[in-house]
XYZ file of C-alpha atoms in Angstrom:
199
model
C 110.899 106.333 108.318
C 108.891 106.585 111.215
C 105.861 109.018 112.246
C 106.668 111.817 114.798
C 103.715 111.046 116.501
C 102.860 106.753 117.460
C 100.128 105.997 116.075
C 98.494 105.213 119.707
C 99.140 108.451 120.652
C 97.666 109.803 117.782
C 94.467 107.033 118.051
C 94.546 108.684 121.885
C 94.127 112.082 121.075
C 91.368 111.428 118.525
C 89.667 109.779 121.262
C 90.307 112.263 123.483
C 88.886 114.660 120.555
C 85.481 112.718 119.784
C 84.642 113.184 123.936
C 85.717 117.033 123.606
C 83.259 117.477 120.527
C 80.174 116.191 123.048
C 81.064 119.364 125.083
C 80.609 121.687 122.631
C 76.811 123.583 122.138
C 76.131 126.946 120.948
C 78.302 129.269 118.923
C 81.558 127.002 119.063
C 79.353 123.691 117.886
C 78.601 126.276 114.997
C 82.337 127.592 114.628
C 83.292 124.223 114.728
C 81.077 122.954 111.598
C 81.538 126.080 109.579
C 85.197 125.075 109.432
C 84.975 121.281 108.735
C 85.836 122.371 104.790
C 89.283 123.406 106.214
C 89.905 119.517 106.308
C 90.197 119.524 102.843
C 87.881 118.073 99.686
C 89.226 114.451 100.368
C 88.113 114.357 103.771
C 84.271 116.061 103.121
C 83.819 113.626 100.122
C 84.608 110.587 102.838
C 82.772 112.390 105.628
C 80.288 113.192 103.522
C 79.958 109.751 102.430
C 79.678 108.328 106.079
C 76.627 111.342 106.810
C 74.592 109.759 103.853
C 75.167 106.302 104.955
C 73.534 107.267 108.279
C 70.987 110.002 107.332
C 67.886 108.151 108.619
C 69.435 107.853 112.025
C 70.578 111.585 111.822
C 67.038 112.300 110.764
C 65.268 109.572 113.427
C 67.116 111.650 116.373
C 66.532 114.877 114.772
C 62.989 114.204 114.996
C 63.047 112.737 118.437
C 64.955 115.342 120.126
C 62.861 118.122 117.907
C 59.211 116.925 118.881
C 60.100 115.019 121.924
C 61.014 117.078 124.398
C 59.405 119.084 126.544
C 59.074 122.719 126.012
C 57.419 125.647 124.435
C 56.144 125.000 120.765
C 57.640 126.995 118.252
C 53.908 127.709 116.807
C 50.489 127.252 118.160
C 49.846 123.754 117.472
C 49.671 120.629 119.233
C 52.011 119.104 116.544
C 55.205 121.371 116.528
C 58.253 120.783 117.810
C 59.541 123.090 121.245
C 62.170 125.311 120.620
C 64.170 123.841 123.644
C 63.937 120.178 121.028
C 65.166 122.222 118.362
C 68.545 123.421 120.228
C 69.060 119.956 121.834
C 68.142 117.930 118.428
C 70.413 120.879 116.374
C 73.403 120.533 118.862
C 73.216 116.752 118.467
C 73.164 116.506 114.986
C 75.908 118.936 114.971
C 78.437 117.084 117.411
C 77.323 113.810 115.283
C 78.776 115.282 112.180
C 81.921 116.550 113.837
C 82.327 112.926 114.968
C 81.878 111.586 111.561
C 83.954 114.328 109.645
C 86.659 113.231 112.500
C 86.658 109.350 111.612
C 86.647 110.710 108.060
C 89.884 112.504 108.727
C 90.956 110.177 110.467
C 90.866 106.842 108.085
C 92.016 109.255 105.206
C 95.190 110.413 107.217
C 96.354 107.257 108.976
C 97.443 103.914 107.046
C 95.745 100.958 108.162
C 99.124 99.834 109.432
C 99.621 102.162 111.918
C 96.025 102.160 112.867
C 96.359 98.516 113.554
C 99.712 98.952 115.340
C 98.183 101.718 117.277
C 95.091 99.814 118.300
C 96.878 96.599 119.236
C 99.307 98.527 121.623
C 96.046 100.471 123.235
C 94.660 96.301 123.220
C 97.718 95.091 124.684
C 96.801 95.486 128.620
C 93.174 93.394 127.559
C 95.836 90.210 127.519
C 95.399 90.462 131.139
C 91.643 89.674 130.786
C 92.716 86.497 128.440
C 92.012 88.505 125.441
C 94.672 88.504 122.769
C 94.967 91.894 121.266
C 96.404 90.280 117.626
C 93.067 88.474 116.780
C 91.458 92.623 117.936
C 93.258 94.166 116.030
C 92.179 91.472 112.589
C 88.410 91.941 113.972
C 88.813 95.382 113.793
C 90.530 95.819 110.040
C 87.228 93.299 108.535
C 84.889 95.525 110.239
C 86.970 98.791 108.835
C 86.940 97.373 105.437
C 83.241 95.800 105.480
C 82.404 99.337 106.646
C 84.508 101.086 103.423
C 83.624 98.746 101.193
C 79.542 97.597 101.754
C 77.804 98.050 98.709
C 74.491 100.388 99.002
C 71.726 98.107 97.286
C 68.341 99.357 96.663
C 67.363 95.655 97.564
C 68.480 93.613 100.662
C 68.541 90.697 99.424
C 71.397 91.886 96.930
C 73.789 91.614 100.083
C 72.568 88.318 100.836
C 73.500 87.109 97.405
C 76.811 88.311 97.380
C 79.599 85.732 96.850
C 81.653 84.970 99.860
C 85.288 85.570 100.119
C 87.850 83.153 100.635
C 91.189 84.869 99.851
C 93.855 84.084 102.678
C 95.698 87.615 103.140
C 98.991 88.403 105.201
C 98.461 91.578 107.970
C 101.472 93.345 108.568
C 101.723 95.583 111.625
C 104.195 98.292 112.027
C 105.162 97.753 115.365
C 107.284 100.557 117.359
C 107.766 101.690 120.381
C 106.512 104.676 122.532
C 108.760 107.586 123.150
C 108.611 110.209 125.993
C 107.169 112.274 123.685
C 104.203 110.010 122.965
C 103.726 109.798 126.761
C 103.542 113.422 127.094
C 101.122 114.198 124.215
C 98.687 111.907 125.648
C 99.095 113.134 129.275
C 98.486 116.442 128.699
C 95.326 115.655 125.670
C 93.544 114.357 128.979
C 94.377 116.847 130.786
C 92.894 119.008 128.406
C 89.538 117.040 128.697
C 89.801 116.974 131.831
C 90.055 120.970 131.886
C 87.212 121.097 129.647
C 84.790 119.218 131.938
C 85.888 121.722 134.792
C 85.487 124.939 132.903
């Protein structure tokens, strides 16, 4: 039985989603986060997950945008941050963890299957540049499962050491094709963004 949706209309409109999130500041950035938990405890625990495993570079641009920009200081001292760093580094982290929580809801809701199948039919205009969308599509399931599946070592060379893997394994892609329908859902998600960046 088949989706309702293709999956490369559905990988469209989460595309289309992650450049809506970089829109948002303010009070809907802050709606927006208050109701990640409505994605349900499977999807926190895996976006949650994903925010740990890139806490130092939420924390590096924190500090950046917090006491690197120019401004007035939030208390007289030559060492604290401007309040105009604060907003910017506080909306970035924010839209960052909408974008994570969104590939988090995004792996847990879609089979790798259709994710392939989706991504190789979004690939498939790339053969015109000589590239060949099937060996895309494999690159991008290793890096998927390197990504799920990398240990977190308290020493590096730990990953070094690591036996390699030589297991041959077969990749099947539920290919289907697009319907009206799927045409229409992405037409009018970009119009959308396109409305978004003209309100």
């Amino acid at each position: 039985m088949t989706s309702a949706i293709h999956p490369t209309t559905r990988l469209v409109l989460w595309l289309i989603f992650l450049v809506a999130v970089q829109t948002l500041r303010g009070t809907p950035l802050l709606c927006a986060v208050l109701l990640m938990p409505v994605l349900g405890l499977r999807i926190l625990q895996r976006g949650w997950k994903l925010i740990r495993r890139t806490r130092w570079l939420l924390l590096s641009l924190f500090v950046i945008l917090a006491w690197g920009s120019a401004g007035e200081p939030l208390w007289n001292s030559d060492t604290a941050p401007t309040y105009e760093g604060l907003s910017e580094a506080l909306t970035h982290l924010g839209r960052l963890i909408l974008v994570l929580m969104a590939v988090a809801a995004f792996l847990e809701t879609m089979p790798l299957p259709d994710l392939l199948a989706g991504a190789r039919t979004l690939f498939k205009p790339l053969r015109h540049c000589g590239l060949d969308p099937d060996r895309g599509i494999v690159r991008l399931m290793l890096v998927l499962r390197y990504v799920e599946t990398l240990p977190n070592p308290k020493d590096w060379r730990s990953v070094l050491n690591a036996p390699a893997t030589t297991e041959c394994e077969l990749i099947e892609v539920n290919d289907q094709p697009l319907r009206w329908s799927d045409y229409t859902l992405a037409a009018l998600g970009v119009l959308a963004l396109i409305g978004l960046f003209f309100v």
